[in-house]
Coordinates of C-alpha atoms in Angstrom, one line a residue:
M1 CA -30.7 8.5 14.0
Q2 CA -29.0 5.8 12.0
T3 CA -28.9 2.3 13.6
P4 CA -25.4 0.6 13.7
L5 CA -24.0 -1.4 11.0
N6 CA -25.6 -4.7 11.3
A7 CA -23.3 -7.8 10.7
S8 CA -24.2 -11.4 10.5
A9 CA -23.2 -14.7 9.0
S10 CA -26.0 -16.2 6.6
T11 CA -26.2 -19.3 4.4
A12 CA -26.5 -18.5 0.7
G13 CA -30.0 -20.1 0.6
A14 CA -31.2 -17.8 3.5
L15 CA -29.6 -14.9 2.0
L16 CA -30.9 -15.0 -1.6
S17 CA -34.4 -16.4 -0.4
G18 CA -34.8 -13.7 1.9
S19 CA -34.8 -10.6 -0.2
T20 CA -34.4 -9.4 -3.7
F21 CA -31.2 -7.6 -5.0
D22 CA -30.2 -4.7 -7.4
V23 CA -26.6 -4.3 -8.5
P24 CA -26.3 -0.3 -8.6
Q25 CA -24.8 1.7 -11.5
F26 CA -21.9 2.8 -9.2
Q27 CA -20.6 -1.0 -9.0
R28 CA -18.0 -2.3 -11.4
E29 CA -19.5 -4.4 -14.2
Y30 CA -19.3 -8.1 -14.1
S31 CA -15.6 -8.7 -14.9
W32 CA -14.9 -12.5 -13.8
G33 CA -13.2 -14.4 -16.6
V34 CA -12.0 -18.1 -17.0
D35 CA -9.5 -17.9 -14.0
E36 CA -11.7 -16.5 -11.6
V37 CA -14.8 -18.9 -12.3
T38 CA -12.4 -21.7 -12.6
E39 CA -11.2 -21.1 -9.1
F40 CA -14.7 -20.3 -7.9
W41 CA -16.0 -23.8 -9.3
Q42 CA -13.0 -25.8 -8.0
D43 CA -13.3 -24.2 -4.4
L44 CA -16.9 -25.2 -4.2
R45 CA -16.4 -28.7 -5.9
N46 CA -13.6 -29.5 -3.4
S47 CA -15.6 -28.5 -0.5
L48 CA -18.8 -30.2 -1.3
D49 CA -18.4 -32.8 1.4
A50 CA -17.5 -30.3 4.1
A51 CA -19.8 -29.0 6.9
S52 CA -19.6 -25.6 5.4
Y53 CA -17.8 -23.2 3.4
F54 CA -17.3 -19.5 3.7
L55 CA -17.7 -17.7 0.3
G56 CA -16.7 -14.3 1.5
L57 CA -18.1 -10.8 2.3
V58 CA -21.4 -9.2 1.0
I59 CA -22.3 -5.6 1.8
L60 CA -25.6 -4.4 1.3
T61 CA -27.8 -1.2 1.7
E62 CA -31.6 -1.3 2.0
D63 CA -33.8 0.6 -0.4
G64 CA -37.1 -0.2 -0.3
Q65 CA -38.2 -3.8 -0.9
R66 CA -35.0 -4.5 -2.5
K67 CA -31.2 -4.5 -1.2
H68 CA -28.3 -2.8 -3.2
V69 CA -25.2 -4.9 -3.6
V70 CA -22.2 -2.6 -2.5
D71 CA -19.6 -5.3 -2.5
G72 CA -19.9 -9.0 -3.5
Q73 CA -21.7 -8.6 -7.0
Q74 CA -19.1 -10.8 -8.9
R75 CA -19.8 -13.8 -6.3
L76 CA -23.6 -13.4 -6.1
I77 CA -23.9 -13.4 -10.0
T78 CA -21.5 -16.3 -10.5
L79 CA -23.3 -18.1 -7.5
S80 CA -26.6 -17.4 -9.6
L81 CA -25.3 -18.7 -12.8
L82 CA -24.3 -21.9 -11.0
A83 CA -27.8 -22.2 -9.4
T84 CA -29.3 -21.8 -12.8
A85 CA -27.3 -24.6 -14.2
I86 CA -28.3 -26.8 -11.3
Y87 CA -31.9 -25.7 -12.0
H88 CA -32.2 -26.6 -15.7
E89 CA -30.2 -29.9 -15.1
A90 CA -32.8 -30.7 -12.3
M91 CA -35.7 -29.8 -15.0
R92 CA -33.9 -32.0 -17.5
R93 CA -33.6 -35.0 -15.3
D94 CA -37.3 -34.6 -14.2
R95 CA -36.5 -33.4 -10.6
K96 CA -39.1 -30.8 -10.6
A97 CA -39.4 -30.4 -6.8
L98 CA -35.7 -29.9 -6.4
A99 CA -35.7 -27.5 -9.4
D100 CA -38.6 -25.5 -7.7
R101 CA -36.7 -25.2 -4.5
I102 CA -33.8 -23.8 -6.5
Q103 CA -35.6 -21.3 -8.5
A104 CA -37.6 -20.1 -5.5
D105 CA -34.5 -19.8 -3.2
F106 CA -32.0 -18.4 -5.6
L107 CA -33.6 -17.3 -9.0
R108 CA -37.0 -15.9 -8.5
S109 CA -39.1 -14.3 -5.6
I110 CA -42.9 -15.1 -5.5
D111 CA -45.6 -12.9 -5.0
Y112 CA -48.1 -15.1 -3.2
D113 CA -51.1 -12.8 -3.7
T114 CA -50.7 -12.6 -7.6
D115 CA -48.5 -15.7 -8.5
S116 CA -45.9 -13.2 -10.3
T117 CA -42.4 -13.4 -9.9
D118 CA -39.4 -11.5 -9.8
P119 CA -35.8 -11.7 -10.4
R120 CA -33.7 -12.4 -7.2
V121 CA -30.8 -10.5 -8.6
K122 CA -31.0 -7.7 -11.3
L123 CA -28.3 -5.6 -12.9
S124 CA -28.6 -2.0 -13.5
D125 CA -27.4 -2.2 -17.3
I126 CA -30.3 -2.9 -19.3
T127 CA -28.4 -4.9 -21.9
D128 CA -26.2 -6.8 -19.4
D129 CA -29.5 -7.7 -17.2
T130 CA -31.4 -8.9 -20.4
T131 CA -28.5 -11.2 -20.9
F132 CA -28.3 -12.4 -17.3
Q133 CA -32.3 -12.9 -17.0
T134 CA -32.2 -14.6 -20.5
I135 CA -29.5 -17.0 -19.2
L136 CA -31.5 -17.6 -15.9
E137 CA -34.7 -18.3 -18.0
T138 CA -33.6 -20.4 -20.9
G139 CA -30.2 -22.1 -19.6
S140 CA -28.6 -21.3 -22.8
P141 CA -25.9 -18.4 -23.0
P142 CA -26.5 -16.3 -26.0
F143 CA -23.4 -15.9 -28.4
F144 CA -21.6 -12.4 -28.3
S145 CA -19.1 -11.4 -30.8
D146 CA -17.2 -8.9 -28.5
P147 CA -15.6 -11.4 -25.9
D148 CA -14.7 -8.5 -23.5
S149 CA -18.3 -7.4 -23.0
V150 CA -19.9 -7.8 -19.7
S151 CA -22.7 -9.9 -21.4
A152 CA -20.2 -12.2 -23.3
K153 CA -18.3 -12.7 -19.8
M154 CA -21.5 -13.8 -18.2
A155 CA -22.4 -16.0 -20.9
A156 CA -18.9 -17.6 -21.1
S157 CA -19.0 -18.1 -17.0
F158 CA -22.4 -19.7 -17.3
D159 CA -21.2 -22.1 -20.2
Y160 CA -18.2 -23.2 -18.2
L161 CA -20.2 -23.7 -15.2
R162 CA -22.8 -25.8 -17.1
H163 CA -20.3 -28.0 -18.6
Q164 CA -18.4 -28.7 -15.4
L165 CA -21.6 -29.4 -13.5
V166 CA -22.7 -31.9 -16.2
K167 CA -19.3 -33.7 -16.0
D168 CA -19.8 -33.8 -12.2
L169 CA -23.3 -35.3 -12.3
A170 CA -22.1 -38.0 -14.8
V171 CA -21.6 -40.8 -12.2
D172 CA -25.0 -40.3 -10.2
P173 CA -27.0 -37.3 -11.4
F174 CA -30.0 -38.0 -9.0
K175 CA -27.7 -38.1 -5.7
R176 CA -25.3 -35.3 -7.0
L177 CA -28.0 -32.9 -7.9
G178 CA -29.5 -33.2 -4.3
K179 CA -25.9 -32.8 -2.8
W180 CA -25.3 -29.6 -4.8
T181 CA -28.7 -28.2 -3.9
D182 CA -28.2 -28.9 -0.2
F183 CA -24.6 -27.4 -0.3
L184 CA -25.6 -24.1 -2.0
T185 CA -28.8 -23.8 0.2
N186 CA -27.5 -24.9 3.7
K187 CA -23.7 -25.2 3.7
L188 CA -22.4 -22.1 1.6
Y189 CA -22.0 -19.1 4.0
F190 CA -21.6 -15.4 3.3
A191 CA -20.6 -12.7 6.1
V192 CA -23.2 -10.1 5.4
F193 CA -23.1 -6.5 6.3
V194 CA -26.2 -4.3 6.0
H195 CA -25.7 -0.6 5.8
P196 CA -28.5 1.2 7.3
D197 CA -28.3 4.4 5.0
A198 CA -29.0 3.7 1.4
S199 CA -28.1 7.2 0.3
S200 CA -24.4 6.6 1.5
A201 CA -23.9 3.5 -0.7
Y202 CA -21.6 5.3 -3.0
Q203 CA -19.4 6.4 0.0
V204 CA -19.4 2.9 1.4
Y205 CA -18.4 1.3 -1.9
E206 CA -15.6 3.7 -2.2
V207 CA -14.2 2.9 1.2
I208 CA -14.7 -0.6 1.1
N209 CA -12.7 -0.8 -2.2
T210 CA -10.1 1.4 -1.4
R211 CA -9.0 -0.6 1.6
G212 CA -7.0 -3.6 0.6
K213 CA -8.5 -3.9 -2.8
E214 CA -7.9 -2.6 -6.1
L215 CA -10.2 0.0 -7.3
T216 CA -9.5 1.7 -10.6
T217 CA -9.6 5.4 -11.1
A218 CA -12.2 5.0 -13.7
D219 CA -14.4 3.2 -10.9
L220 CA -13.9 5.9 -8.6
L221 CA -14.8 8.5 -11.0
K222 CA -17.9 6.8 -12.1
N223 CA -19.1 6.5 -8.5
Y224 CA -18.3 10.1 -7.8
V225 CA -20.3 11.4 -10.9
L226 CA -23.1 9.0 -10.2
S227 CA -23.2 10.1 -6.4
Q228 CA -23.6 13.7 -7.4
T229 CA -26.5 12.9 -9.8
P230 CA -30.0 13.1 -8.5
P231 CA -31.6 9.5 -8.1
A232 CA -33.9 10.0 -10.9
E233 CA -31.2 10.8 -13.5
R234 CA -28.8 8.3 -12.2
G235 CA -29.9 5.6 -15.0
Q236 CA -29.4 8.1 -17.8
R237 CA -26.2 9.4 -16.4
Y238 CA -24.8 5.6 -16.0
Q239 CA -25.7 5.0 -19.7
E240 CA -23.9 8.2 -20.8
W241 CA -20.8 7.4 -18.7
R242 CA -20.5 3.9 -20.2
S243 CA -21.1 5.2 -23.6
L244 CA -18.1 7.4 -23.1
A245 CA -16.1 4.8 -21.6
R246 CA -16.7 2.3 -24.5
Q247 CA -15.1 5.0 -27.0
F248 CA -11.7 3.6 -25.7
P249 CA -10.1 0.1 -25.8
A250 CA -11.2 -2.3 -23.3
E251 CA -7.8 -2.6 -22.2
G252 CA -7.7 1.1 -22.0
T253 CA -9.5 2.2 -18.9
N254 CA -6.2 4.0 -18.3
N255 CA -6.7 5.5 -21.8
F256 CA -10.2 6.9 -20.5
V257 CA -8.9 8.1 -17.5
Q258 CA -6.2 9.9 -19.3
Y259 CA -8.8 11.3 -21.6
I260 CA -10.7 12.7 -18.4
R261 CA -7.6 14.2 -16.8
H262 CA -6.7 16.0 -20.0
V263 CA -10.1 17.5 -20.4
V264 CA -10.1 18.4 -16.5
T265 CA -6.3 19.9 -17.2
V266 CA -7.7 22.3 -19.9
H267 CA -10.5 23.4 -17.5
S268 CA -8.4 23.7 -14.2
G269 CA -4.8 23.2 -15.1
H270 CA -2.4 20.4 -14.6
I271 CA -3.4 17.4 -12.3
L272 CA -1.2 14.6 -11.5
P273 CA -2.8 11.1 -12.5
K274 CA -2.7 10.0 -8.8
D275 CA -4.6 13.3 -7.8
L276 CA -7.4 13.2 -10.3
F277 CA -10.1 11.6 -8.2
A278 CA -9.3 13.3 -5.1
F279 CA -9.3 16.8 -7.0
L280 CA -12.7 16.1 -8.7
A281 CA -14.1 14.8 -5.5
Q282 CA -12.6 17.7 -3.6
R283 CA -10.9 15.4 -1.3
M284 CA -7.8 17.6 -1.5
D285 CA -6.7 21.0 -1.0
S286 CA -7.0 22.5 -4.2
S287 CA -7.8 26.1 -3.4
A288 CA -6.0 27.2 -6.2
K289 CA -7.7 25.3 -8.9
K290 CA -11.4 24.9 -9.2
P291 CA -12.5 21.5 -10.2
P292 CA -15.6 21.1 -12.6
N293 CA -18.7 19.8 -10.8
A294 CA -20.1 16.3 -12.2
L295 CA -22.5 17.9 -14.3
E296 CA -19.8 20.4 -15.8
L297 CA -17.5 17.4 -16.1
M298 CA -20.1 15.4 -18.1
G299 CA -20.6 18.4 -20.6
L300 CA -17.0 18.8 -20.9
L301 CA -16.1 15.2 -22.0
H302 CA -19.1 15.1 -24.4
S303 CA -18.0 18.2 -26.1
S304 CA -14.3 17.1 -26.2
L305 CA -14.9 13.7 -27.1
P306 CA -14.8 13.7 -31.3
L307 CA -11.7 15.7 -31.3
Y308 CA -9.9 13.8 -28.9
L309 CA -10.7 10.2 -30.5
Q310 CA -9.2 12.1 -33.9
M311 CA -6.1 12.6 -31.8
I312 CA -6.0 8.8 -31.0
D313 CA -7.2 7.7 -34.5
Q314 CA -7.2 10.1 -37.5
T315 CA -9.6 8.0 -39.5
Q316 CA -12.5 8.9 -36.9
P317 CA -14.9 11.3 -37.9
G318 CA -14.7 14.8 -36.1
P319 CA -14.2 18.4 -36.4
A320 CA -10.5 18.4 -37.4
N321 CA -9.5 19.4 -40.8
P322 CA -7.0 17.4 -42.8
E323 CA -3.9 19.6 -41.8
Q324 CA -4.7 18.9 -37.9
L325 CA -5.1 15.2 -38.5
R326 CA -1.6 15.3 -40.1
I327 CA -0.4 17.0 -37.0
F328 CA -2.1 14.5 -34.7
S329 CA -0.7 11.7 -36.9
A330 CA 3.0 13.2 -36.6
L331 CA 2.6 13.4 -32.7
N332 CA 1.4 9.9 -32.4
S333 CA 4.3 8.5 -34.6
L334 CA 6.5 10.3 -32.0
G335 CA 4.5 8.7 -29.2
V336 CA 3.9 12.2 -27.7
I337 CA 0.7 12.5 -25.4
A338 CA 1.5 15.1 -23.2
V339 CA 0.6 18.1 -25.5
R340 CA -3.1 16.8 -26.1
P341 CA -4.7 19.2 -23.5
I342 CA -3.0 22.1 -25.3
L343 CA -4.3 20.9 -28.7
L344 CA -7.9 20.6 -27.1
A345 CA -7.6 24.3 -25.9
V346 CA -6.2 25.5 -29.2
A347 CA -8.8 23.6 -31.4
D348 CA -11.6 26.2 -30.7
L349 CA -9.3 29.3 -31.7
P350 CA -9.7 30.8 -35.4
D351 CA -5.9 30.0 -36.1
A352 CA -6.0 26.5 -34.5
A353 CA -3.9 24.9 -37.3
E354 CA -1.2 27.6 -36.9
G355 CA -1.1 27.0 -33.1
M356 CA -1.0 23.1 -33.5
R357 CA 1.9 23.5 -36.1
F358 CA 3.9 25.5 -33.5
I359 CA 3.1 22.6 -30.7
L360 CA 4.5 20.2 -33.3
Q361 CA 7.5 22.1 -33.9
L362 CA 8.4 22.6 -30.2
V363 CA 7.9 18.9 -29.5
V364 CA 10.3 17.8 -32.3
R365 CA 13.0 20.5 -31.5
R366 CA 12.8 19.7 -27.8
I367 CA 13.1 15.9 -28.4
V368 CA 16.1 16.3 -30.6
V369 CA 18.0 18.8 -28.3
G370 CA 16.8 17.8 -24.7
N371 CA 14.1 15.6 -23.1
L372 CA 10.3 15.8 -23.4
G373 CA 9.5 13.1 -21.1
T374 CA 9.7 14.7 -17.7
G375 CA 6.8 15.7 -15.2
N376 CA 7.9 19.1 -15.1
V377 CA 7.6 19.6 -18.9
E378 CA 4.0 18.0 -18.7
R379 CA 3.1 20.3 -15.8
R380 CA 4.0 23.3 -17.9
F381 CA 2.1 22.1 -20.9
G382 CA -1.0 21.5 -18.7
E383 CA -0.7 24.9 -17.3
A384 CA -0.2 26.5 -20.7
A385 CA -3.4 24.7 -21.9
K386 CA -5.6 26.3 -19.2
R387 CA -4.0 29.7 -20.2
V388 CA -5.0 29.3 -23.7
R389 CA -8.4 28.2 -22.8
D390 CA -9.0 31.3 -20.5
Q391 CA -7.1 33.9 -22.7
R392 CA -8.5 32.7 -26.1
D393 CA -5.0 33.0 -27.6
W394 CA -2.2 30.5 -28.1
R395 CA 0.5 32.9 -29.1
S396 CA 1.4 33.6 -25.6
L397 CA 2.8 30.1 -25.6
K398 CA 5.8 31.4 -27.7
A399 CA 7.3 33.4 -24.5
E400 CA 5.8 31.1 -22.1
L401 CA 7.5 28.2 -23.2
A402 CA 10.5 30.1 -25.0
D403 CA 13.1 28.0 -22.7
L404 CA 11.9 24.7 -23.9
N405 CA 12.4 25.9 -27.6
P406 CA 16.2 25.4 -28.6
A407 CA 18.0 27.3 -31.2
R408 CA 18.4 26.2 -34.8
E409 CA 22.2 25.3 -34.3
D410 CA 21.6 23.3 -31.4
F411 CA 18.8 21.3 -33.3
V412 CA 21.3 20.8 -36.3
G413 CA 24.3 20.0 -34.0
Q414 CA 22.5 17.5 -31.8
L415 CA 20.9 15.9 -34.9
K416 CA 24.1 15.5 -36.9
K417 CA 25.7 13.0 -34.1
R418 CA 23.4 12.3 -31.5
S419 CA 21.9 8.7 -31.0
F420 CA 18.1 8.5 -31.1
N421 CA 15.6 5.7 -31.1
K422 CA 14.2 4.4 -34.5
N423 CA 10.9 5.9 -34.4
L424 CA 12.1 9.5 -34.0
L425 CA 15.0 8.9 -36.9
G426 CA 12.3 7.6 -39.1
F427 CA 10.0 10.5 -38.6
I428 CA 12.9 12.9 -39.2
R429 CA 14.1 11.1 -42.2
R430 CA 10.8 11.1 -43.8
S431 CA 10.2 14.6 -43.0
V432 CA 13.5 15.5 -44.7
I433 CA 12.8 13.4 -47.7
Q434 CA 9.2 14.5 -48.1
G435 CA 10.1 18.3 -47.2
T436 CA 7.2 18.6 -44.6
M437 CA 6.7 18.8 -40.7
T438 CA 3.9 16.0 -41.4
P439 CA 5.3 13.4 -43.5
E440 CA 3.4 10.4 -44.5
R441 CA 4.5 6.9 -43.0
E442 CA 6.2 5.7 -46.1
G443 CA 8.8 2.9 -46.1
V444 CA 10.9 1.0 -43.3
L445 CA 13.9 2.7 -41.7
Y446 CA 17.1 0.4 -41.7
F447 CA 20.5 1.0 -39.9
V448 CA 23.0 0.5 -42.5
W449 CA 25.8 -0.7 -40.0
T450 CA 24.7 -3.0 -37.1
K451 CA 26.4 -5.2 -34.8
Q452 CA 24.9 -8.0 -36.5
A453 CA 25.7 -6.8 -40.0
P454 CA 28.7 -4.9 -39.7
I455 CA 29.3 -3.8 -43.4
G456 CA 32.1 -1.4 -44.4
S457 CA 35.3 -0.5 -42.7
M458 CA 33.9 0.6 -39.3
G459 CA 35.1 -1.3 -36.3
E460 CA 32.8 -2.1 -33.3
D461 CA 33.5 1.0 -31.5
E462 CA 33.3 3.2 -34.4
G463 CA 30.3 1.7 -35.7
S464 CA 28.6 1.5 -32.1
F465 CA 29.0 5.5 -31.9
W466 CA 27.4 5.9 -35.2
A467 CA 24.8 3.2 -35.3
S468 CA 21.8 5.1 -34.0
T469 CA 22.5 8.4 -35.7
I470 CA 20.5 9.7 -38.6
G471 CA 23.5 9.4 -41.2
N472 CA 23.4 5.7 -40.6
T473 CA 19.8 5.3 -41.6
F474 CA 18.0 4.4 -45.1
L475 CA 14.4 4.1 -45.8
S476 CA 13.3 1.3 -48.1
H477 CA 10.1 -0.5 -49.5
L478 CA 11.3 -3.8 -48.4
E479 CA 9.5 -5.4 -45.3
R480 CA 12.7 -7.3 -44.3
R481 CA 16.4 -6.8 -44.7
P482 CA 18.1 -9.5 -46.9
G483 CA 20.0 -11.8 -44.8
D484 CA 23.0 -12.3 -47.3
I485 CA 24.2 -8.7 -47.2
E486 CA 27.9 -9.4 -46.1
S487 CA 29.5 -6.4 -47.5
W488 CA 29.0 -2.5 -48.7
E489 CA 28.7 -3.3 -52.1
D490 CA 26.2 -6.1 -51.3
F491 CA 24.2 -3.5 -49.4
K492 CA 24.3 -1.0 -52.5
G493 CA 23.4 -3.8 -54.8
M494 CA 20.4 -5.2 -52.9
M495 CA 19.0 -2.3 -50.7
L496 CA 19.3 0.8 -53.0
P497 CA 17.0 -0.4 -55.6
S498 CA 14.2 -0.5 -53.0
A499 CA 14.7 2.9 -51.9
V500 CA 11.6 5.2 -51.3
G501 CA 11.1 8.1 -53.4
G502 CA 13.5 11.0 -52.5
E503 CA 16.3 8.8 -50.7
A504 CA 19.8 9.8 -51.4
V505 CA 20.5 7.0 -53.7
T506 CA 22.8 8.7 -56.1
E507 CA 25.0 10.2 -53.3
I508 CA 25.2 6.8 -51.4
Q509 CA 25.8 4.9 -54.6
K510 CA 29.0 7.0 -55.1
L511 CA 30.5 6.1 -51.8
G512 CA 33.2 3.7 -52.1
D513 CA 33.0 2.7 -48.2
W514 CA 30.6 2.9 -45.3
N515 CA 33.1 4.4 -42.5
G516 CA 32.6 6.8 -39.8
A517 CA 33.6 9.9 -42.1
N518 CA 30.8 9.2 -44.8
V519 CA 28.2 8.6 -42.2
E520 CA 29.3 11.9 -40.4
S521 CA 29.0 13.7 -43.7
L522 CA 25.4 12.3 -44.6
G523 CA 24.4 12.9 -41.0
A524 CA 25.4 16.7 -41.4
S525 CA 23.6 17.0 -44.8
L526 CA 20.4 15.3 -43.4
A527 CA 20.5 17.6 -40.1
E528 CA 21.0 20.9 -42.2
R529 CA 18.0 19.8 -44.3
A530 CA 15.9 19.1 -41.3
G531 CA 17.0 22.6 -40.0
E532 CA 15.4 24.2 -42.8
I533 CA 12.0 22.3 -42.4
W534 CA 11.9 22.8 -38.8
Y535 CA 12.9 26.4 -38.3

């Protein structure tokens, strides 16, 4: 029978000197930056003369001789870095007894039978723990070229604390070192909860961090995967997870989660972002859909990664052929992500490129005539992706998504007069000029008439109507529009010579005025040519 949850108040000195601590794999990596460390330092510095200072909650589970830190690792690591700075300053100023006290209480435990020592705090990641222990041992933070890495953040935190401590000691080093040591050892308090069951640490972590605190979906998913991994394999699984996560931008934990959701969508059908963790951990009613287990999920993430990375960045190595890469580039230029599950599902089929071309056609047609960015459309794409995977055939998409696929006359009619964003207009215009569904990104798109430069005879109302239509666009090699264009003749003289290959220079040059009728006529011509390419 489990003993009740044990809670107590403890000084930092008593807590750290009484045990040794591991930060397990399911924990978030050290993430404190300059703001958090500055606040930590200032709070402690301003409380140095107080009778006590409460540093917060620490939740632990016991596993043999060492304790696992379920919550509170950011404070424990930062406190260890500050204790390290005090230790090395004490050694430098020949206060060896005080330094020995700091080391024994905060930094290293001593085996009195063998005189060997072990770190008081160890991190689960080998690289980051090596950095942490090197800082503690040498008092010199290594340099890291990637400022967003965990090791770089620890090094930066230590460097800040060390410099602040040196400034604080300047007035009376001997007295201040003693004051800091006494404060950390006897006046700094934690509220400590020790959970009796180490095997439930993953669940404790999840509960604590989802009640009143922000825990990312990536953290929850890592926690779930590791909780479903046999203990002997968790170290390897943790490294695999980190390796996958590092393939995505540091600011893109959402990008990594999005990748996971897209992979799961291919396997199980459409999953809402907010439901991804609950679905995988089977915390919701999903009787109609079967989630992959943790081992299956890792296999899916590994196998899909090379192609997915190519969808994001076409310069990456991977299985996609040149035509597929051009399709990925086209979809990226349009900002379309929702079809990536279908692309993953189609990629393994013998006629993958043809299936991907159909998806690109559908996307462009739908954007021009309707709206692609609705939740219902994404859901239908997700469910379609699973059926393609199950049936090993993408051609059923033609019937299944037929209502999203407008007729050519609707496409041409909308493109003639409808206002669009500059991104789409540039893509369509390049498509028409280059005669392909996957155009190269050549030239800069300019609106001929703008409110800031109302050239020609169009008034504000008429100009505003046509301003964001395809007929009012022009592709140029110039990086910036000349500021002294004040008339239609100025535009022709300054801009037409910079046109990209294939632009309607001759046709535009013949126009004596830039008015609504001419814009409409050019737009109609471009729309008809676009219809030939996209149908």
